[in-house]
mmCIF file of C-alpha atoms and ligand atoms in Angstrom:
data_model
loop_
_atom_site.group_PDB
_atom_site.id
_atom_site.type_symbol
_atom_site.label_atom_id
_atom_site.label_comp_id
_atom_site.label_asym_id
_atom_site.label_seq_id
_atom_site.Cartn_x
_atom_site.Cartn_y
_atom_site.Cartn_z
ATOM 1 C CA UNK A 94 0.000 0.000 0.000
ATOM 2 C CA UNK A 95 1.415 3.314 -1.085
ATOM 3 C CA UNK A 96 1.045 6.134 1.428
ATOM 4 C CA UNK A 97 0.471 9.659 0.125
ATOM 5 C CA UNK A 98 0.120 12.532 2.602
ATOM 6 C CA UNK A 99 -0.436 16.023 1.242
ATOM 7 C CA UNK A 100 -0.433 19.183 3.263
ATOM 8 C CA UNK A 101 -1.404 17.434 6.526
ATOM 9 C CA UNK A 102 -2.272 19.833 9.305
ATOM 10 C CA UNK A 103 -3.327 18.963 12.820
ATOM 11 C CA UNK A 104 -3.990 20.977 15.960
ATOM 12 C CA UNK A 105 -4.415 19.488 19.445
ATOM 13 C CA UNK A 106 -7.075 21.153 21.595
ATOM 14 C CA UNK A 107 -8.244 23.515 18.847
ATOM 15 C CA UNK A 108 -10.233 26.559 19.881
ATOM 16 C CA UNK A 109 -8.771 26.427 23.365
ATOM 17 C CA UNK A 110 -5.997 28.449 24.981
ATOM 18 C CA UNK A 111 -3.933 25.233 24.916
ATOM 19 C CA UNK A 112 -4.116 24.785 21.133
ATOM 20 C CA UNK A 113 -0.908 23.256 19.725
ATOM 21 C CA UNK A 114 -0.379 23.027 16.011
ATOM 22 C CA UNK A 115 1.480 19.722 15.671
ATOM 23 C CA UNK A 116 1.418 19.392 11.870
ATOM 24 C CA UNK A 117 1.755 22.456 9.667
ATOM 25 C CA UNK A 118 1.475 21.099 6.140
ATOM 26 C CA UNK A 119 3.376 17.813 6.045
ATOM 27 C CA UNK A 120 3.886 16.248 2.609
ATOM 28 C CA UNK A 121 5.258 12.736 2.316
ATOM 29 C CA UNK A 122 5.029 9.723 0.015
ATOM 30 C CA UNK A 123 6.069 6.309 1.313
ATOM 31 C CA UNK A 124 6.201 3.611 -1.342
ATOM 32 C CA UNK A 125 5.109 0.042 -0.760
ATOM 33 C CA UNK A 126 8.111 -2.088 0.127
ATOM 34 C CA UNK A 127 10.141 0.561 1.886
ATOM 35 C CA UNK A 128 11.845 0.293 5.250
ATOM 36 C CA UNK A 129 11.223 3.912 6.055
ATOM 37 C CA UNK A 130 12.714 6.049 8.808
ATOM 38 C CA UNK A 131 11.149 9.126 10.403
ATOM 39 C CA UNK A 132 13.456 11.429 12.298
ATOM 40 C CA UNK A 133 13.199 14.843 13.883
ATOM 41 C CA UNK A 134 13.591 16.518 17.245
ATOM 42 C CA UNK A 135 11.069 16.055 20.072
ATOM 43 C CA UNK A 136 7.827 17.835 19.315
ATOM 44 C CA UNK A 137 8.416 17.998 15.545
ATOM 45 C CA UNK A 138 5.201 16.078 14.817
ATOM 46 C CA UNK A 139 6.491 12.549 14.140
ATOM 47 C CA UNK A 140 4.076 10.702 16.421
ATOM 48 C CA UNK A 141 1.149 12.861 15.340
ATOM 49 C CA UNK A 142 1.986 12.088 11.722
ATOM 50 C CA UNK A 143 2.268 8.312 12.104
ATOM 51 C CA UNK A 144 -0.932 8.113 14.159
ATOM 52 C CA UNK A 145 -2.755 9.535 11.158
ATOM 53 C CA UNK A 146 -1.682 6.588 9.025
ATOM 54 C CA UNK A 147 -4.085 4.136 10.658
ATOM 55 C CA UNK A 148 -6.617 6.787 11.595
ATOM 56 C CA UNK A 149 -5.890 6.739 15.316
ATOM 57 C CA UNK A 150 -5.925 10.474 14.783
ATOM 58 C CA UNK A 151 -8.649 11.465 12.360
ATOM 59 C CA UNK A 152 -7.707 13.655 9.438
ATOM 60 C CA UNK A 153 -8.701 17.261 9.962
ATOM 61 C CA UNK A 154 -6.598 19.058 7.350
ATOM 62 C CA UNK A 155 -4.951 18.009 4.088
ATOM 63 C CA UNK A 156 -5.319 14.674 2.322
ATOM 64 C CA UNK A 157 -4.113 11.170 3.073
ATOM 65 C CA UNK A 158 -4.426 7.908 1.193
ATOM 66 C CA UNK A 159 -3.090 4.543 2.323
ATOM 67 C CA UNK A 160 -3.385 2.117 -0.589
ATOM 68 C CA UNK A 161 -7.017 2.368 -1.704
ATOM 69 C CA UNK A 162 -8.155 3.832 1.609
ATOM 70 C CA UNK A 163 -8.943 7.521 1.397
ATOM 71 C CA UNK A 164 -8.812 8.758 4.971
ATOM 72 C CA UNK A 165 -10.601 11.990 4.132
ATOM 73 C CA UNK A 166 -13.670 9.936 3.175
ATOM 74 C CA UNK A 167 -16.075 9.562 6.107
ATOM 75 C CA UNK A 168 -17.108 6.189 4.666
ATOM 76 C CA UNK A 169 -13.526 4.887 4.765
ATOM 77 C CA UNK A 170 -13.426 1.414 6.378
ATOM 78 C CA UNK A 171 -11.311 2.444 9.351
ATOM 79 C CA UNK A 172 -11.418 -0.885 11.205
ATOM 80 C CA UNK A 173 -10.303 -2.759 8.096
ATOM 81 C CA UNK A 174 -7.554 -0.172 7.595
ATOM 82 C CA UNK A 175 -6.341 -0.738 11.158
ATOM 83 C CA UNK A 176 -5.995 -4.466 10.602
ATOM 84 C CA UNK A 177 -3.720 -3.696 7.645
ATOM 85 C CA UNK A 178 -1.723 -0.864 9.192
ATOM 86 C CA UNK A 179 -0.299 -2.007 12.527
ATOM 87 C CA UNK A 180 0.894 0.541 15.064
ATOM 88 C CA UNK A 181 3.420 -0.214 17.799
ATOM 89 C CA UNK A 182 3.531 2.696 20.220
ATOM 90 C CA UNK A 183 6.567 3.891 22.095
ATOM 91 C CA UNK A 184 7.296 1.582 25.059
ATOM 92 C CA UNK A 185 4.484 -0.808 24.017
ATOM 93 C CA UNK A 186 5.299 -3.133 26.913
ATOM 94 C CA UNK A 187 3.584 -0.636 29.237
ATOM 95 C CA UNK A 188 0.357 -1.634 27.539
ATOM 96 C CA UNK A 189 0.694 -5.345 28.267
ATOM 97 C CA UNK A 190 -2.023 -6.197 30.727
ATOM 98 C CA UNK A 191 -3.391 -9.740 30.384
ATOM 99 C CA UNK A 192 -2.532 -12.567 32.796
ATOM 100 C CA UNK A 193 -0.645 -14.500 30.141
ATOM 101 C CA UNK A 194 1.359 -13.709 27.029
ATOM 102 C CA UNK A 195 -1.048 -15.788 24.961
ATOM 103 C CA UNK A 196 -4.098 -13.838 26.181
ATOM 104 C CA UNK A 197 -2.351 -10.554 25.545
ATOM 105 C CA UNK A 198 -1.507 -11.429 21.954
ATOM 106 C CA UNK A 199 -5.016 -12.836 21.452
ATOM 107 C CA UNK A 200 -6.433 -9.493 22.520
ATOM 108 C CA UNK A 201 -4.716 -7.872 19.541
ATOM 109 C CA UNK A 202 -6.660 -10.207 17.286
ATOM 110 C CA UNK A 203 -10.115 -9.987 18.832
ATOM 111 C CA UNK A 204 -11.131 -6.642 17.396
ATOM 112 C CA UNK A 205 -10.299 -7.603 13.883
ATOM 113 C CA UNK A 206 -11.035 -11.248 13.351
ATOM 114 C CA UNK A 207 -14.601 -11.782 14.491
ATOM 115 C CA UNK A 208 -15.163 -14.355 11.756
ATOM 116 C CA UNK A 209 -12.077 -16.469 12.498
ATOM 117 C CA UNK A 210 -12.598 -19.842 14.156
ATOM 118 C CA UNK A 211 -11.115 -20.458 17.614
ATOM 119 C CA UNK A 212 -8.584 -22.797 16.021
ATOM 120 C CA UNK A 213 -7.499 -20.211 13.451
ATOM 121 C CA UNK A 214 -7.092 -17.594 16.163
ATOM 122 C CA UNK A 215 -4.993 -19.951 18.254
ATOM 123 C CA UNK A 216 -2.796 -20.648 15.253
ATOM 124 C CA UNK A 217 -2.353 -16.941 14.484
ATOM 125 C CA UNK A 218 -1.381 -16.211 18.098
ATOM 126 C CA UNK A 219 1.159 -19.020 18.131
ATOM 127 C CA UNK A 220 2.619 -17.826 14.824
ATOM 128 C CA UNK A 221 2.925 -14.230 16.054
ATOM 129 C CA UNK A 222 4.683 -15.311 19.264
ATOM 130 C CA UNK A 223 7.090 -17.480 17.293
ATOM 131 C CA UNK A 224 7.682 -14.714 14.749
ATOM 132 C CA UNK A 225 8.986 -12.405 17.479
ATOM 133 C CA UNK A 226 11.323 -15.213 18.460
ATOM 134 C CA UNK A 227 9.753 -16.160 21.774
ATOM 135 C CA UNK A 228 9.342 -19.824 22.678
ATOM 136 C CA UNK A 229 5.576 -20.344 22.461
ATOM 137 C CA UNK A 230 5.382 -23.308 24.834
ATOM 138 C CA UNK A 231 7.622 -21.547 27.316
ATOM 139 C CA UNK A 232 5.870 -18.170 27.401
ATOM 140 C CA UNK A 233 2.221 -18.786 26.522
ATOM 141 C CA UNK A 234 1.021 -19.333 30.076
ATOM 142 C CA UNK A 235 3.446 -16.965 31.726
ATOM 143 C CA UNK A 236 2.658 -13.447 32.805
ATOM 144 C CA UNK A 237 4.126 -10.905 30.370
ATOM 145 C CA UNK A 238 5.530 -9.128 33.427
ATOM 146 C CA UNK A 239 7.898 -12.032 34.106
ATOM 147 C CA UNK A 240 9.703 -11.528 30.807
ATOM 148 C CA UNK A 241 12.917 -9.559 30.300
ATOM 149 C CA UNK A 242 12.748 -6.022 28.862
ATOM 150 C CA UNK A 243 13.534 -7.100 25.313
ATOM 151 C CA UNK A 244 11.142 -10.074 25.528
ATOM 152 C CA UNK A 245 8.325 -7.851 26.835
ATOM 153 C CA UNK A 246 8.829 -5.479 23.927
ATOM 154 C CA UNK A 247 8.690 -8.401 21.493
ATOM 155 C CA UNK A 248 5.570 -9.821 23.156
ATOM 156 C CA UNK A 249 3.906 -6.421 22.715
ATOM 157 C CA UNK A 250 4.931 -6.379 19.052
ATOM 158 C CA UNK A 251 3.418 -9.880 18.668
ATOM 159 C CA UNK A 252 0.069 -8.400 19.736
ATOM 160 C CA UNK A 253 0.228 -6.041 16.764
ATOM 161 C CA UNK A 254 1.649 -8.325 14.078
ATOM 162 C CA UNK A 255 -0.888 -11.052 14.931
ATOM 163 C CA UNK A 256 -3.141 -9.558 12.222
ATOM 164 C CA UNK A 257 -0.227 -9.652 9.734
ATOM 165 C CA UNK A 258 -0.458 -5.980 8.828
ATOM 166 C CA UNK A 259 0.828 -4.991 5.396
ATOM 167 C CA UNK A 260 2.229 -1.811 6.868
ATOM 168 C CA UNK A 261 3.877 -1.889 10.288
ATOM 169 C CA UNK A 262 4.625 1.396 12.040
ATOM 170 C CA UNK A 263 6.788 1.470 15.153
ATOM 171 C CA UNK A 264 7.381 4.568 17.255
ATOM 172 C CA UNK A 265 10.925 4.303 18.675
ATOM 173 C CA UNK A 266 10.927 0.467 18.596
ATOM 174 C CA UNK A 267 14.391 0.058 20.104
ATOM 175 C CA UNK A 268 14.337 2.933 22.634
ATOM 176 C CA UNK A 269 15.513 2.003 26.105
ATOM 177 C CA UNK A 270 16.753 -1.472 25.181
ATOM 178 C CA UNK A 271 20.310 -2.701 25.619
ATOM 179 C CA UNK A 272 22.410 -3.192 22.455
ATOM 180 C CA UNK A 273 21.448 -6.861 22.131
ATOM 181 C CA UNK A 274 17.735 -6.067 22.608
ATOM 182 C CA UNK A 275 18.002 -3.371 19.923
ATOM 183 C CA UNK A 276 19.701 -5.746 17.544
ATOM 184 C CA UNK A 277 17.016 -8.402 18.094
ATOM 185 C CA UNK A 278 14.253 -5.903 17.323
ATOM 186 C CA UNK A 279 15.917 -4.730 14.108
ATOM 187 C CA UNK A 280 16.533 -8.338 13.039
ATOM 188 C CA UNK A 281 12.897 -9.120 13.714
ATOM 189 C CA UNK A 282 11.740 -6.176 11.603
ATOM 190 C CA UNK A 283 13.985 -7.194 8.714
ATOM 191 C CA UNK A 284 12.793 -10.779 8.910
ATOM 192 C CA UNK A 285 9.121 -9.814 8.538
ATOM 193 C CA UNK A 286 9.757 -7.004 6.032
ATOM 194 C CA UNK A 287 9.213 -8.118 2.476
ATOM 195 C CA UNK A 288 6.867 -10.974 3.426
ATOM 196 C CA UNK A 289 3.292 -10.238 4.526
ATOM 197 C CA UNK A 290 4.629 -7.054 6.036
ATOM 198 C CA UNK A 291 5.451 -5.123 2.914
ATOM 199 C CA UNK A 292 6.299 -1.779 4.441
ATOM 200 C CA UNK A 293 8.010 -1.001 7.735
ATOM 201 C CA UNK A 294 8.034 2.553 9.102
ATOM 202 C CA UNK A 295 10.126 3.356 12.160
ATOM 203 C CA UNK A 296 10.277 6.592 14.101
ATOM 204 C CA UNK A 297 13.743 6.851 15.616
ATOM 205 C CA UNK A 298 16.126 9.353 17.099
ATOM 206 C CA UNK A 299 18.990 6.894 16.637
ATOM 207 C CA UNK A 300 20.711 8.018 13.464
ATOM 208 C CA UNK A 301 22.945 4.943 13.300
ATOM 209 C CA UNK A 302 19.808 2.809 13.305
ATOM 210 C CA UNK A 303 18.398 4.851 10.397
ATOM 211 C CA UNK A 304 21.693 4.705 8.438
ATOM 212 C CA UNK A 305 21.998 0.947 8.892
ATOM 213 C CA UNK A 306 18.427 -0.127 8.301
ATOM 214 C CA UNK A 307 16.354 2.228 6.199
ATOM 215 C CA UNK A 308 15.806 2.431 2.458
ATOM 216 C CA UNK A 309 14.653 6.038 2.827
ATOM 217 C CA UNK A 310 13.926 8.509 5.559
ATOM 218 C CA UNK A 311 12.217 11.822 6.193
ATOM 219 C CA UNK A 312 13.232 14.567 8.591
ATOM 220 C CA UNK A 313 10.433 16.366 10.433
ATOM 221 C CA UNK A 314 10.842 19.849 11.818
ATOM 222 C CA UNK A 315 8.129 22.051 13.245
ATOM 223 C CA UNK A 316 5.300 19.993 11.811
ATOM 224 C CA UNK A 317 6.700 19.686 8.291
ATOM 225 C CA UNK A 318 8.893 17.340 6.291
ATOM 226 C CA UNK A 319 12.043 19.330 5.645
ATOM 227 C CA UNK A 320 14.231 16.650 4.082
ATOM 228 C CA UNK A 321 13.684 13.241 2.571
ATOM 229 C CA UNK A 322 15.698 10.690 0.655
ATOM 230 C CA UNK A 323 17.984 7.716 1.070
ATOM 231 C CA UNK A 324 19.976 7.838 4.328
ATOM 232 C CA UNK A 325 23.094 8.446 2.203
ATOM 233 C CA UNK A 326 21.544 11.638 0.785
ATOM 234 C CA UNK A 327 20.229 12.829 4.138
ATOM 235 C CA UNK A 328 23.420 12.276 6.091
ATOM 236 C CA UNK A 329 25.491 13.978 3.403
ATOM 237 C CA UNK A 330 23.659 17.115 4.563
ATOM 238 C CA UNK A 331 25.001 16.782 8.090
ATOM 239 C CA UNK A 332 25.492 20.557 8.480
ATOM 240 C CA UNK A 333 21.761 21.090 8.029
ATOM 241 C CA UNK A 334 20.883 18.267 10.434
ATOM 242 C CA UNK A 335 23.177 19.714 13.074
ATOM 243 C CA UNK A 336 21.635 23.149 12.499
ATOM 244 C CA UNK A 337 18.233 21.557 13.189
ATOM 245 C CA UNK A 338 19.600 20.308 16.510
ATOM 246 C CA UNK A 339 19.737 16.692 15.349
ATOM 247 C CA UNK A 340 22.375 14.055 15.822
ATOM 248 C CA UNK A 341 24.186 12.348 12.915
ATOM 249 C CA UNK A 342 25.446 8.762 12.617
ATOM 250 C CA UNK A 343 28.869 7.949 14.016
ATOM 251 C CA UNK A 344 30.067 7.320 10.444
ATOM 252 C CA UNK A 345 29.020 10.856 9.472
ATOM 253 C CA UNK A 346 30.873 12.254 12.485
ATOM 254 C CA UNK A 347 34.016 10.396 11.411
ATOM 255 C CA UNK A 348 33.576 11.531 7.798
ATOM 256 C CA UNK A 349 33.373 15.158 8.990
ATOM 257 C CA UNK A 350 36.575 14.895 10.994
ATOM 258 C CA UNK A 351 38.375 13.282 8.067
ATOM 259 C CA UNK A 352 37.068 15.988 5.753
ATOM 260 C CA UNK A 353 38.518 18.662 8.024
ATOM 261 C CA UNK A 354 41.838 16.932 7.447
ATOM 262 C CA UNK A 355 41.340 16.967 3.694
ATOM 263 C CA UNK A 356 40.177 13.366 3.310
ATOM 264 C CA UNK A 357 36.837 12.875 1.562
ATOM 265 C CA UNK A 358 35.059 9.548 2.024
ATOM 266 C CA UNK A 359 32.216 8.875 -0.390
ATOM 267 C CA UNK A 360 30.097 6.588 1.765
ATOM 268 C CA UNK A 361 26.469 5.588 2.293
ATOM 269 C CA UNK A 362 27.141 5.964 6.058
ATOM 270 C CA UNK A 363 26.629 2.303 6.963
ATOM 271 C CA UNK A 364 29.496 1.083 9.149
ATOM 272 C CA UNK A 365 30.504 -1.648 6.685
ATOM 273 C CA UNK A 366 30.684 0.736 3.755
ATOM 274 C CA UNK A 367 32.463 3.435 5.720
ATOM 275 C CA UNK A 368 35.122 1.084 7.047
ATOM 276 C CA UNK A 369 35.754 -0.544 3.693
ATOM 277 C CA UNK A 370 36.143 2.900 2.033
ATOM 278 C CA UNK A 371 38.568 4.013 4.742
ATOM 279 C CA UNK A 372 40.554 0.791 4.410
ATOM 280 C CA UNK A 373 40.687 1.147 0.622
ATOM 281 C CA UNK A 374 42.013 4.663 1.061
ATOM 282 C CA UNK A 375 44.500 3.473 3.632
ATOM 283 C CA UNK A 376 45.746 0.747 1.268
ATOM 284 C CA UNK A 377 46.093 3.252 -1.597
ATOM 285 C CA UNK A 378 48.043 5.646 0.574
ATOM 286 C CA UNK A 379 50.760 3.047 1.155
ATOM 287 C CA UNK A 380 49.517 1.729 4.483
ATOM 288 C CA UNK A 381 49.351 -1.807 3.125
ATOM 289 C CA UNK A 382 52.554 -2.969 4.761
ATOM 290 C CA UNK A 383 51.141 -1.991 8.145
ATOM 291 C CA UNK A 384 47.710 -3.369 7.273
ATOM 292 C CA UNK A 385 47.246 -5.378 10.475
ATOM 293 C CA UNK A 386 47.741 -2.557 12.935
ATOM 294 C CA UNK A 387 46.058 -0.169 10.513
ATOM 295 C CA UNK A 388 42.883 -2.236 10.349
ATOM 296 C CA UNK A 389 42.702 -2.523 14.095
ATOM 297 C CA UNK A 390 43.143 1.209 14.550
ATOM 298 C CA UNK A 391 40.461 2.221 12.057
ATOM 299 C CA UNK A 392 37.899 -0.166 13.556
ATOM 300 C CA UNK A 393 38.650 0.896 17.098
ATOM 301 C CA UNK A 394 38.347 4.579 16.417
ATOM 302 C CA UNK A 395 35.033 4.060 14.630
ATOM 303 C CA UNK A 396 33.573 2.000 17.440
ATOM 304 C CA UNK A 397 34.421 4.728 19.933
ATOM 305 C CA UNK A 398 32.533 7.345 17.970
ATOM 306 C CA UNK A 399 35.552 9.492 17.054
ATOM 307 C CA UNK A 400 38.222 9.369 14.395
ATOM 308 C CA UNK A 401 41.044 11.199 16.045
ATOM 309 C CA UNK A 402 43.809 8.896 14.907
ATOM 310 C CA UNK A 403 42.582 7.799 11.515
ATOM 311 C CA UNK A 404 44.740 9.361 8.820
HETATM 312 P P1 ADP B 582 7.218 14.058 18.243
HETATM 313 O O1 ADP B 582 6.644 12.686 18.145
HETATM 314 O O2 ADP B 582 8.032 14.449 17.055
HETATM 315 O O3 ADP B 582 7.953 14.281 19.514
HETATM 316 P P2 ADP B 582 4.461 14.912 18.607
HETATM 317 O O4 ADP B 582 3.704 14.575 17.378
HETATM 318 O O5 ADP B 582 4.294 14.022 19.782
HETATM 319 O O6 ADP B 582 6.001 15.107 18.231
HETATM 320 O O7 ADP B 582 4.074 16.391 19.088
HETATM 321 C C1 ADP B 582 3.970 17.508 18.229
HETATM 322 C C2 ADP B 582 3.445 18.673 19.035
HETATM 323 O O8 ADP B 582 2.135 18.387 19.492
HETATM 324 C C3 ADP B 582 4.268 18.988 20.273
HETATM 325 O O9 ADP B 582 4.267 20.376 20.456
HETATM 326 C C4 ADP B 582 3.503 18.297 21.384
HETATM 327 O O10 ADP B 582 3.694 18.958 22.617
HETATM 328 C C5 ADP B 582 2.076 18.425 20.910
HETATM 329 N N1 ADP B 582 1.243 17.283 21.360
HETATM 330 C C6 ADP B 582 1.477 15.973 21.131
HETATM 331 N N2 ADP B 582 0.515 15.199 21.673
HETATM 332 C C7 ADP B 582 -0.353 16.047 22.272
HETATM 333 C C8 ADP B 582 -1.569 15.858 23.010
HETATM 334 N N3 ADP B 582 -2.087 14.656 23.218
HETATM 335 N N4 ADP B 582 -2.189 16.976 23.483
HETATM 336 C C9 ADP B 582 -1.672 18.194 23.260
HETATM 337 N N5 ADP B 582 -0.545 18.448 22.577
HETATM 338 C C10 ADP B 582 0.122 17.395 22.075
HETATM 339 MG MG1 MG B 583 6.882 11.054 19.490
#
């Protein structure tokens, strides 16, 4: 399902002294099949925007279509839309509530699958739990509160993907997890992307995550989309991102330091690409004979988020 948003505007608490204009004319097209990133500082309208995509927030200004669903049409089948556009909120584990993991995931299904048999529902729940890489037999009768942080997050995601949404939106899916938990979530998203889940959209403030995982991304600022493109194009404009008060990936930080020293690295800002370009440059500059120590030094400096010694 292709997503086309034109001139979206949205105001919280309109006609009150507390009115906040969260979207001020946001334009964005997300193609089917993308692994799309949404970035921007706090309060730039990211969450308000994504909540429009499955009509959790009703359209009040501008136009929005998601596949064949026209969200400006009052007769739009909103419930059907919601079964196809899954939304994982920030810290979704706070919304786990049932006595068992199985019941929690089943709850995600109940609204949407009134005509499924009990057996089909059971099967869907089992599949969702296994998809998020939890051991069904082990967790089904356990309280979700007994699980580890990363497992809780994945159980909450199971409750959304149980309907096999074509579009899956996740607001800061890896926030607050340890590095392994983050990695597991990103692996999970890649493993479902391209199958029944055609499009993945993540909101993230982690620029490395965007550089490593996304096909394209959009930068929100003050309720508008101010930049969009492949991560390589966006992070090439690091001056503008910094001016907007945003972070940049560690690879972009290294590239900037090298550039100050007269070394230009033409990279897509993934770690693998950046390191291989630096190593190629190192080899060309006659560092081959010291390749072993050279390799170790480049990798170390990158992992520490600075490039002080790389020459
Ligand atoms: P982001 O996700 O980029 O941090 P949001 O979409 O949450 O941005 O918020 C955009 C603006 O709308 C901010 O100024 C925020 O304070 C305001 N806002 C968000 N949610 C609400 C709400 N429920 N009620 C009132 N104002 C809100
Ligand atoms: Mg938000």
